[in-house]
Coordinates of C-alpha atoms in Angstrom, one line a residue:
M109 CA -3.6 7.9 18.9
I110 CA -1.3 5.2 17.6
S111 CA 2.3 5.3 18.7
K112 CA 5.4 5.2 16.6
N113 CA 6.4 1.9 18.2
Q114 CA 3.1 0.4 17.2
I115 CA 3.5 1.6 13.6
K116 CA 7.0 0.2 13.4
F117 CA 5.8 -3.1 15.0
I118 CA 2.8 -3.5 12.6
R119 CA 4.9 -2.7 9.5
S120 CA 7.5 -5.3 10.6
L121 CA 4.8 -8.0 10.2
E122 CA 5.1 -7.7 6.5
L123 CA 8.1 -10.0 6.8
K124 CA 7.6 -13.7 7.3
K125 CA 10.5 -14.0 9.8
N126 CA 8.8 -11.4 12.0
R127 CA 5.4 -13.0 11.7
K128 CA 6.9 -16.3 12.6
R129 CA 8.8 -14.9 15.6
E130 CA 5.9 -13.0 17.0
G131 CA 3.2 -15.5 16.0
L132 CA 1.1 -12.7 14.6
F133 CA -0.3 -11.5 11.3
V134 CA -2.2 -8.5 9.9
A135 CA -5.7 -8.5 8.4
E136 CA -7.5 -5.5 7.0
G137 CA -11.1 -4.5 6.2
P138 CA -14.4 -5.0 8.0
K139 CA -15.2 -8.3 6.2
V140 CA -11.8 -10.0 6.6
V141 CA -11.4 -8.9 10.2
G142 CA -15.0 -9.7 11.1
D143 CA -14.8 -13.2 9.6
L144 CA -11.6 -13.9 11.6
Q145 CA -13.1 -12.7 14.8
Q146 CA -16.3 -14.7 14.3
A147 CA -14.1 -17.8 13.7
G148 CA -12.5 -17.3 17.1
Y149 CA -9.2 -15.7 16.0
H150 CA -7.8 -13.5 18.8
A151 CA -7.0 -9.9 17.9
R152 CA -3.9 -8.6 19.8
L153 CA -4.4 -5.1 18.3
L154 CA -7.5 -3.6 16.6
F155 CA -7.7 -0.2 15.1
S156 CA -10.6 1.5 13.3
T157 CA -11.4 4.9 11.8
T158 CA -15.0 4.6 13.0
A159 CA -16.1 4.2 16.5
R160 CA -16.5 0.6 17.7
P161 CA -16.3 -0.8 21.2
D162 CA -13.6 -3.4 20.5
A163 CA -11.2 -1.1 18.6
E164 CA -8.9 1.8 19.2
L165 CA -10.1 4.8 17.3
I166 CA -7.5 6.3 14.8
T167 CA -7.6 8.7 12.0
E168 CA -7.5 7.8 8.3
E169 CA -4.0 9.3 8.1
E170 CA -2.9 7.0 10.9
L171 CA -4.5 4.0 9.2
R172 CA -2.5 4.7 6.0
K173 CA 0.7 4.6 8.0
I174 CA 0.0 1.0 9.2
S175 CA -2.0 -0.4 6.2
F176 CA -0.5 -2.6 3.5
L177 CA -3.3 -1.7 1.1
Q178 CA -3.2 1.0 -1.5
H179 CA -6.7 2.0 -0.3
P180 CA -7.0 1.2 3.4
Q181 CA -10.4 -0.2 4.5
E182 CA -11.4 1.3 7.8
V183 CA -10.3 -1.5 10.1
L184 CA -6.9 -3.2 10.7
A185 CA -6.2 -5.9 13.2
V186 CA -3.2 -7.9 14.4
F187 CA -4.2 -11.5 15.0
E188 CA -2.5 -14.4 16.7
I189 CA -1.5 -17.2 14.2
P190 CA -3.5 -20.3 15.3
T191 CA -1.6 -23.4 16.3
V192 CA -2.5 -26.1 13.8
H193 CA -1.7 -29.8 14.2
S194 CA -1.1 -32.0 11.2
P195 CA -3.9 -34.6 11.2
K196 CA -4.2 -37.2 8.6
P197 CA -6.9 -36.5 5.9
I198 CA -10.4 -37.2 7.1
A199 CA -12.1 -40.2 5.6
N200 CA -14.8 -39.5 3.0
D201 CA -13.5 -35.9 2.5
L202 CA -11.3 -34.1 0.1
A203 CA -8.2 -32.0 0.9
L204 CA -5.8 -29.9 -1.2
A205 CA -2.1 -30.2 -1.2
L206 CA 0.0 -27.3 -2.6
D207 CA 3.4 -28.2 -3.9
G208 CA 5.5 -25.0 -4.1
V209 CA 2.8 -22.5 -5.0
Q210 CA 4.8 -19.2 -4.8
D211 CA 2.5 -16.4 -5.7
P212 CA 0.6 -14.8 -2.7
G213 CA -2.3 -13.9 -4.9
N214 CA -2.6 -17.5 -6.2
L215 CA -2.5 -18.9 -2.7
G216 CA -5.1 -16.5 -1.4
T217 CA -7.4 -17.3 -4.3
I218 CA -6.9 -21.0 -3.8
I219 CA -7.9 -20.7 -0.1
R220 CA -11.0 -18.8 -1.2
I221 CA -11.8 -21.5 -3.8
A222 CA -11.3 -24.3 -1.3
D223 CA -13.7 -22.5 1.1
W224 CA -16.3 -22.2 -1.7
F225 CA -16.2 -25.9 -2.5
G226 CA -16.3 -27.0 1.1
I227 CA -12.7 -28.2 1.4
S228 CA -11.7 -27.6 5.0
T229 CA -8.0 -28.5 4.9
I230 CA -5.1 -27.4 2.7
Y231 CA -1.6 -29.0 3.1
C232 CA 1.2 -26.8 2.0
S233 CA 4.7 -27.8 1.2
L234 CA 7.3 -26.0 3.2
D235 CA 8.3 -23.9 0.2
T236 CA 4.7 -22.7 -0.5
A237 CA 4.0 -19.0 0.1
D238 CA 3.1 -18.1 3.6
A239 CA -0.7 -18.0 4.2
Y240 CA -0.3 -15.2 6.7
N241 CA 1.4 -12.8 4.2
P242 CA -0.8 -9.7 4.1
K243 CA -1.4 -10.1 0.4
V244 CA -2.6 -13.7 0.9
V245 CA -4.8 -12.7 3.8
Q246 CA -6.5 -10.0 1.8
A247 CA -6.9 -12.3 -1.3
T248 CA -8.8 -14.9 0.7
M249 CA -11.5 -12.3 1.4
G250 CA -12.1 -13.9 4.8
S251 CA -12.0 -17.5 3.7
L252 CA -8.8 -17.9 5.8
A253 CA -11.1 -18.1 8.8
H254 CA -13.0 -21.1 7.5
L255 CA -10.3 -23.7 7.0
Q256 CA -7.0 -24.9 8.3
I257 CA -3.7 -24.4 6.6
I258 CA -1.1 -27.0 7.5
Y259 CA 2.6 -26.6 6.4
T260 CA 4.3 -29.9 6.3
D261 CA 6.6 -32.2 4.3
L262 CA 4.2 -33.6 1.7
L263 CA 6.3 -36.7 1.1
E264 CA 6.2 -37.5 4.8
L265 CA 2.4 -36.9 4.9
F266 CA 1.8 -39.2 2.0
K267 CA 3.8 -42.0 3.8
T268 CA 1.2 -42.0 6.5
L269 CA -1.6 -42.7 4.2
P270 CA -2.9 -46.2 3.3
P271 CA -1.7 -47.5 0.0
S272 CA -5.2 -47.4 -1.4
Y273 CA -5.8 -43.7 -0.5
P274 CA -6.3 -41.6 -3.6
I275 CA -3.8 -38.9 -4.4
Y276 CA -4.8 -36.9 -7.4
G277 CA -2.6 -34.6 -9.4
T278 CA -3.1 -32.4 -12.5
L279 CA -0.4 -33.4 -15.0
L280 CA 0.1 -33.0 -18.8
D281 CA 0.3 -36.7 -19.1
G282 CA -2.8 -37.3 -17.1
E283 CA -6.2 -38.6 -18.3
N284 CA -9.1 -36.3 -19.2
I285 CA -10.7 -35.3 -15.8
Y286 CA -14.2 -35.3 -17.4
E287 CA -13.9 -39.0 -18.3
Q288 CA -12.3 -40.3 -15.1
E289 CA -13.9 -41.9 -12.0
L290 CA -13.5 -39.5 -9.1
T291 CA -13.9 -40.4 -5.5
H292 CA -15.4 -38.5 -2.6
E293 CA -12.2 -38.7 -0.6
G294 CA -8.6 -38.1 -1.4
I295 CA -5.9 -35.4 -1.7
I296 CA -5.8 -33.2 -4.8
V297 CA -2.2 -32.0 -5.5
M298 CA -1.6 -28.7 -7.3
G299 CA 1.9 -27.7 -8.3
N300 CA 4.2 -24.7 -8.8
E301 CA 3.2 -21.9 -11.2
G302 CA 6.1 -22.5 -13.5
N303 CA 7.3 -26.1 -12.9
G304 CA 4.1 -27.9 -11.9
I305 CA 4.2 -30.8 -9.4
S306 CA 7.8 -31.7 -8.4
A307 CA 9.2 -35.0 -9.5
P308 CA 9.3 -36.6 -6.0
I309 CA 5.6 -35.7 -5.4
R310 CA 4.7 -36.7 -8.9
E311 CA 5.8 -40.3 -8.1
K312 CA 3.3 -40.4 -5.3
I313 CA 0.3 -39.5 -7.5
T314 CA -2.0 -42.5 -7.8
K315 CA -4.4 -40.8 -10.3
K316 CA -3.1 -38.4 -13.0
L317 CA -5.7 -36.0 -14.3
L318 CA -5.6 -33.6 -17.2
I319 CA -7.8 -30.6 -17.7
P320 CA -8.2 -30.7 -21.5
D321 CA -8.2 -27.7 -23.8
F322 CA -11.0 -27.4 -26.4
H323 CA -9.2 -25.5 -29.2
T324 CA -9.4 -27.2 -32.6
D325 CA -7.0 -24.9 -34.5
G326 CA -3.9 -25.7 -32.5
L327 CA -3.7 -22.1 -31.1
R328 CA -4.2 -22.0 -27.3
A329 CA -2.9 -20.7 -24.1
E330 CA 0.3 -22.5 -23.0
S331 CA -1.1 -23.4 -19.5
L332 CA -3.8 -22.6 -16.9
N333 CA -3.1 -20.4 -13.9
V334 CA -2.8 -22.7 -10.9
A335 CA -5.7 -21.0 -9.1
I336 CA -8.0 -21.4 -12.1
A337 CA -6.9 -25.0 -12.5
T338 CA -7.7 -25.6 -8.8
A339 CA -11.2 -24.2 -9.3
I340 CA -11.9 -26.4 -12.3
T341 CA -10.7 -29.5 -10.6
C342 CA -12.6 -28.9 -7.3
S343 CA -15.7 -28.1 -9.3
E344 CA -15.6 -31.4 -11.2
F345 CA -15.0 -33.4 -8.0
R346 CA -17.9 -31.7 -6.2
R347 CA -20.2 -32.0 -9.3
R348 CA -19.9 -35.8 -8.9
K349 CA -20.7 -35.7 -5.1

């Protein structure tokens, strides 16, 4: 039986300040929890509505009390947030840099996209949404376990790079991505949902890219969702590999 103190503690991890203080986050569902365990994440607490040797058995009613999901998914775990250092980007590889991405759903989807396209590192500006927010964790569908998320000052990161290191960014004044030479290494910067890439970061972009629209009648969507734009951009880079 789960205690009232455990319920209160787990629910408190919905807040970033509590996750940061405790160094813990919540994951739910057999797939997400299983992927994190397989990747070596350490579960401080593990609850399940079905018998399993590594979990405390609880009822569905108890699971609903601690779950952040509208429809709880059998398993809930409290994991330790891994300690991640801030290495420079690996030569001959791509990384993503997120500049102020705010929506947890977008961040979770971008993490999943990066995993699909074999991008193992995402650098996040300090004002980007928290990757260990329960909504982000669930949106990644387990991909959080397969790559490293590094929160850092992007301008300071870019200062450590050689002058010739490619820093790509999707901008309205960029050049058609389908007509540009793309390298097998570099950082791809994606910006805030409403404002795009911030002015200081924009100045560091060495290759401006544009995802063109294909309407001929002048009627089109105003912009692309940042996660969709990330998928299109990553796909084009990997297609050239």
